Short mmCIF file of C-alpha atoms and ligand atoms in Angstrom, two decimals:
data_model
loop_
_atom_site.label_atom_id
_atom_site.label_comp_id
_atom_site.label_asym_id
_atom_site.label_seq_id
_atom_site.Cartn_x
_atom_site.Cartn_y
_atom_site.Cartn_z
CA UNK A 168 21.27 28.22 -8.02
CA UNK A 169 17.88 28.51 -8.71
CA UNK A 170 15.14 28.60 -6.30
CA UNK A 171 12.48 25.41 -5.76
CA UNK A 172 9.01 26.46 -7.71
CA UNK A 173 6.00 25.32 -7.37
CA UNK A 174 5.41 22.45 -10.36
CA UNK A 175 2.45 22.72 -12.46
CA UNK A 176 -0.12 19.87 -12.06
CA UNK A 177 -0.02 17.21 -14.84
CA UNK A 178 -4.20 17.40 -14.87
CA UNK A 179 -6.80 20.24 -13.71
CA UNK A 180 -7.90 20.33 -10.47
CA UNK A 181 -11.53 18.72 -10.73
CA UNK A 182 -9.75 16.08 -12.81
CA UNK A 183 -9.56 13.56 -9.98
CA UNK A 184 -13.27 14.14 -8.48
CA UNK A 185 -15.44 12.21 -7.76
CA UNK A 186 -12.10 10.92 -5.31
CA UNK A 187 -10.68 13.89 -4.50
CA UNK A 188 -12.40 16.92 -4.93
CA UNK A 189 -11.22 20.06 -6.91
CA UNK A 190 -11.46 22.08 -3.81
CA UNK A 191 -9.38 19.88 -1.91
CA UNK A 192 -7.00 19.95 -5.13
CA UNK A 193 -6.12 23.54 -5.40
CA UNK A 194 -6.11 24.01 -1.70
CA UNK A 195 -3.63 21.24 -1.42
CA UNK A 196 -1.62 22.49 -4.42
CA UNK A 197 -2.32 26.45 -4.61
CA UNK A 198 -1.91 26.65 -0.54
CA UNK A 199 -0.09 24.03 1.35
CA UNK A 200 2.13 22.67 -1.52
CA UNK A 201 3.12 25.97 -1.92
CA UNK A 202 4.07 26.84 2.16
CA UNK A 203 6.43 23.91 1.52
CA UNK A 204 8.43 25.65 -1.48
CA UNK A 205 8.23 29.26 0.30
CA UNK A 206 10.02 27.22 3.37
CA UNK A 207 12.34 25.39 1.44
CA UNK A 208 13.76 28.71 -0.04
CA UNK A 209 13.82 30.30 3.22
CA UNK A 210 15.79 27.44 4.68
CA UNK A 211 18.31 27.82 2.35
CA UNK A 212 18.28 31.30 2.55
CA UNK A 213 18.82 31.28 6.12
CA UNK A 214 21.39 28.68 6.21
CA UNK A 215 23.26 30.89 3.43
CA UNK A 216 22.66 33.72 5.44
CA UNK A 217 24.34 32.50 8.48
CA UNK A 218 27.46 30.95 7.44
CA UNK A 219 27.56 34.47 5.58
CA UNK A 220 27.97 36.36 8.69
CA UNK A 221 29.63 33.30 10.80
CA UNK A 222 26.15 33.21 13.09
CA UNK A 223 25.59 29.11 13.23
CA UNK A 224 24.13 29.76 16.21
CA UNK A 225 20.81 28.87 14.85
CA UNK A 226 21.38 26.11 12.28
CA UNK A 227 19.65 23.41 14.32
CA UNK A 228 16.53 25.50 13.33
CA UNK A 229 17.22 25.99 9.60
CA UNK A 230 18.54 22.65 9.16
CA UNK A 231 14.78 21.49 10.35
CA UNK A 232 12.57 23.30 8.66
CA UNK A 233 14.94 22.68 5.29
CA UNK A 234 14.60 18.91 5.64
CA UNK A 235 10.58 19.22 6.87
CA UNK A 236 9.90 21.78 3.66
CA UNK A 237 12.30 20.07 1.25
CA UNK A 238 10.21 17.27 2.74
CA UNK A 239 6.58 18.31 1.94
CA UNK A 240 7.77 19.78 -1.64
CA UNK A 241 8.82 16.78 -2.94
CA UNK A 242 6.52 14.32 -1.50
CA UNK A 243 3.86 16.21 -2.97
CA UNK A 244 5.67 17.07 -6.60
CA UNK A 245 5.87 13.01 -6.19
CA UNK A 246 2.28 12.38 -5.33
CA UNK A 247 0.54 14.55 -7.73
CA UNK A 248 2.46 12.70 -10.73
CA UNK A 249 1.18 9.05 -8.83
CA UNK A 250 -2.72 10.17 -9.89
CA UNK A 251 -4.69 10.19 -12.88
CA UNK A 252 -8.30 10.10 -13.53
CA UNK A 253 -9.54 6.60 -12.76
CA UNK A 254 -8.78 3.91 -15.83
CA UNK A 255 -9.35 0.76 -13.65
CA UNK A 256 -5.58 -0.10 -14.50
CA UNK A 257 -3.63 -2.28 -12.89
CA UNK A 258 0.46 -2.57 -12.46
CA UNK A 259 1.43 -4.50 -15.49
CA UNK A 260 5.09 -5.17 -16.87
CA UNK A 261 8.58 -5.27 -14.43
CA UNK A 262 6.09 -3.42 -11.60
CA UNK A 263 3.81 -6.07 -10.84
CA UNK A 264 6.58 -8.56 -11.17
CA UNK A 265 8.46 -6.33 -8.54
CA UNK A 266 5.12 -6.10 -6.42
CA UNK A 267 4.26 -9.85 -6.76
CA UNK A 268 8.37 -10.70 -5.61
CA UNK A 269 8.35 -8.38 -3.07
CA UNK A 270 4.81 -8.56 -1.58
CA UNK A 271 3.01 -12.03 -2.83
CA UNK A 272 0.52 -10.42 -4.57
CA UNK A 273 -0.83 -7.59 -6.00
CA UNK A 274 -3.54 -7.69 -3.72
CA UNK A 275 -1.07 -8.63 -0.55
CA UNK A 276 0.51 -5.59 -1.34
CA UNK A 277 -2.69 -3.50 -1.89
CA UNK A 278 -3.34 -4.60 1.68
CA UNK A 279 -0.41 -3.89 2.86
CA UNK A 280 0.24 -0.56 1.88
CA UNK A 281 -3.72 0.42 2.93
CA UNK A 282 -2.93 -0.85 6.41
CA UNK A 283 0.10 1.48 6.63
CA UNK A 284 -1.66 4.43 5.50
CA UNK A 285 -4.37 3.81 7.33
CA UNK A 286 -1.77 3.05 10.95
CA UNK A 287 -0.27 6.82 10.24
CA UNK A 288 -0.40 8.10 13.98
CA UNK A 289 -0.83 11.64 13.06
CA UNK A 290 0.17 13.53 10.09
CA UNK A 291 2.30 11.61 7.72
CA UNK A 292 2.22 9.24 4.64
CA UNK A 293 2.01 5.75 3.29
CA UNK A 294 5.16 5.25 0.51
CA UNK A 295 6.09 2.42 -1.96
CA UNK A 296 9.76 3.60 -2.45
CA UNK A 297 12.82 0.94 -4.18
CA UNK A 298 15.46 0.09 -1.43
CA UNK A 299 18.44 1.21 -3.38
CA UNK A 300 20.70 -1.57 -0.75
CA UNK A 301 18.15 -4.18 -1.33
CA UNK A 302 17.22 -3.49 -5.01
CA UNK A 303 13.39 -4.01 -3.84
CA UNK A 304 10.63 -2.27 -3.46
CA UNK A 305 9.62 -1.99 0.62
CA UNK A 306 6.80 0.01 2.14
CA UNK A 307 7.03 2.82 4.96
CA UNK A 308 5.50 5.25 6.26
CA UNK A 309 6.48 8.86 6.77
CA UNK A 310 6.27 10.74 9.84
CA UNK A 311 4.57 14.65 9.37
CA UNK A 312 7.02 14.89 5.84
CA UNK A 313 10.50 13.40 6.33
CA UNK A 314 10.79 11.53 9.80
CA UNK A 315 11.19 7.43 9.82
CA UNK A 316 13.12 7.58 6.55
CA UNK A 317 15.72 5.51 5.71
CA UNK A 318 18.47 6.66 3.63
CA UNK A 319 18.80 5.50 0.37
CA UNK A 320 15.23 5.26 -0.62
CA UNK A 321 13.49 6.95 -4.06
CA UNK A 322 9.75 7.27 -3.37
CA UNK A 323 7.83 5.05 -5.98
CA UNK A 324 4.48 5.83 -5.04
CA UNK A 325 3.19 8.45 -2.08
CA UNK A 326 -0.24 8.43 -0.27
CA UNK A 327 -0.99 11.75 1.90
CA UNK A 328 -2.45 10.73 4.52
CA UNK A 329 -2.32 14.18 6.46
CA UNK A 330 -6.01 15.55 7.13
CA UNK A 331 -5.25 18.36 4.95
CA UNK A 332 -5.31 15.81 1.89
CA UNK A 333 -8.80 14.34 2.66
CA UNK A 334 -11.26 15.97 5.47
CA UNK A 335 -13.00 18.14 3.27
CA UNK A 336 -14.09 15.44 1.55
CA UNK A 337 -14.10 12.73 3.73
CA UNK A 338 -14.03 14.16 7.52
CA UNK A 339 -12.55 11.63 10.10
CA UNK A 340 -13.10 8.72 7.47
CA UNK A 341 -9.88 8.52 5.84
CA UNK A 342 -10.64 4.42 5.05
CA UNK A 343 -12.77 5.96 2.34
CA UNK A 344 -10.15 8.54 1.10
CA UNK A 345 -7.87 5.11 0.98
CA UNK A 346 -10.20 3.16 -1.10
CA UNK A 347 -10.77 6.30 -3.22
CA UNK A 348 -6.66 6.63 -3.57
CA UNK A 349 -6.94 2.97 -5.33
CA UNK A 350 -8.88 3.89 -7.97
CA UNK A 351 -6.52 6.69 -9.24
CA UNK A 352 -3.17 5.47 -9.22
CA UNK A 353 -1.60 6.45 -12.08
CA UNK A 354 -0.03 3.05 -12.49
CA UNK A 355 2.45 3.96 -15.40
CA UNK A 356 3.77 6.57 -13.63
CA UNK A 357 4.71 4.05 -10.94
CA UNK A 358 6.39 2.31 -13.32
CA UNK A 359 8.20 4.80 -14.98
CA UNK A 360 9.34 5.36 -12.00
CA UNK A 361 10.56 1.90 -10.62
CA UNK A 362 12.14 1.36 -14.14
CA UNK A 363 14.44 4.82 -13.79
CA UNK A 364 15.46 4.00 -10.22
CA UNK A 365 16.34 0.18 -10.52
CA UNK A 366 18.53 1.50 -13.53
CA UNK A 367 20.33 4.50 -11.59
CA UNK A 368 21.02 2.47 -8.47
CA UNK A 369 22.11 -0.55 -9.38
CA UNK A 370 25.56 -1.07 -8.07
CA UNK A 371 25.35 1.93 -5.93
CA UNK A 372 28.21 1.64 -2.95
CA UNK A 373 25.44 2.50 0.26
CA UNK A 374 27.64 0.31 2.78
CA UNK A 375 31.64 -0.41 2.59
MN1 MN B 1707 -0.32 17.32 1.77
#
């Protein structure tokens, strides 16, 4: 089995300025993305290593930091793929049908979602993400990079809203980093996105 790697980013790092800045971009990416692959491996590696020589004795341990890592490396391979340099685009097609079902309105949801980034207690993240039960789209928030979860969910769309993502650029002010996030979604990601995981999870058995 290979080993989690670090994904190249789909742009270069000063792509996304003036929103986020290129500093903030390879620190995020080079640095802390990176701490989140290292400690994914390791989990594993640990977990492998103890039911190697029969010592569980520590798997509450491992079985954290694999599910905070695992965590952090794929809500940020997710996020990094949800920007683009700023278009002014807006969901079109089967997402903003989804959004305006789900939500109201595009702008319901806009508000929505900014009000659960912006309620984040700590470290943690704002998520559009398809309810595989309800075959919806529903908003949550994550806790630091896994916690409040519930099963079942694909992430659709992922705002960081840890201080890491946005105090070089923004200090304390993370309602600015928020409006900033608007103006690069990378919409047909998004929808690229919805479209795969409607298709893979429709009729998929989650409760007897
Ligand atoms: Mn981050």
């Amino acid at each position: 089995m290979a080993d989690y790697t670090l994904p190249e980013l789909p742009y270069d790092y000063a792509a996304l300025e003036p929103f986020i800045s290129g500093v903030i971009m390879e620190l995020h990416h080079s640095k802390h993305h990176q701490a989140y692959v290292t400690g994914a491996n390791a989990a594993l590696a640990a977990l492998a290593e103890a039911r190697e020589s029969d010592n569980l004795a520590s798997v509450n341990k491992f079985e954290k930091d694999l599910s905070f890592n695992l965590g952090g490396h794929i809500n940020h391979s997710i996020f990094w793929t949800n920007l683009a340099p700023a278009t002014g685009a807006r969901p079109e097609g089967e997402l903003a049908a989804a959004i305006t079902d789900s939500f109201g309105s595009f702008e319901k949801f806009q508000a929505h979602f900014t009000a659960v980034a912006m309620g984040v207690q700590g470290s943690g993240w704002a998520v559009l993400a398809w309810d595989s039960l309800g075959q919806r789209p529903i908003i949550v928030q994550f806790f630091d990079q896994q916690s409040n979860l519930p099963a079942g969910l694909i992430p659709l769309l992922m705002l960081d809203v840890w201080e890491h993502a946005y105090y070089l650029d923004y200090k304390n002010v993370r309602a600015d980093y928020v409006a900033a996030f608007w103006k690069i979604v990378n919409w047909s990601n998004v929808s690229d996105r919805l479209a795969v995981a409607a298709a893979q999870t429709a009729g998929l058995l989650l409760l007897p």
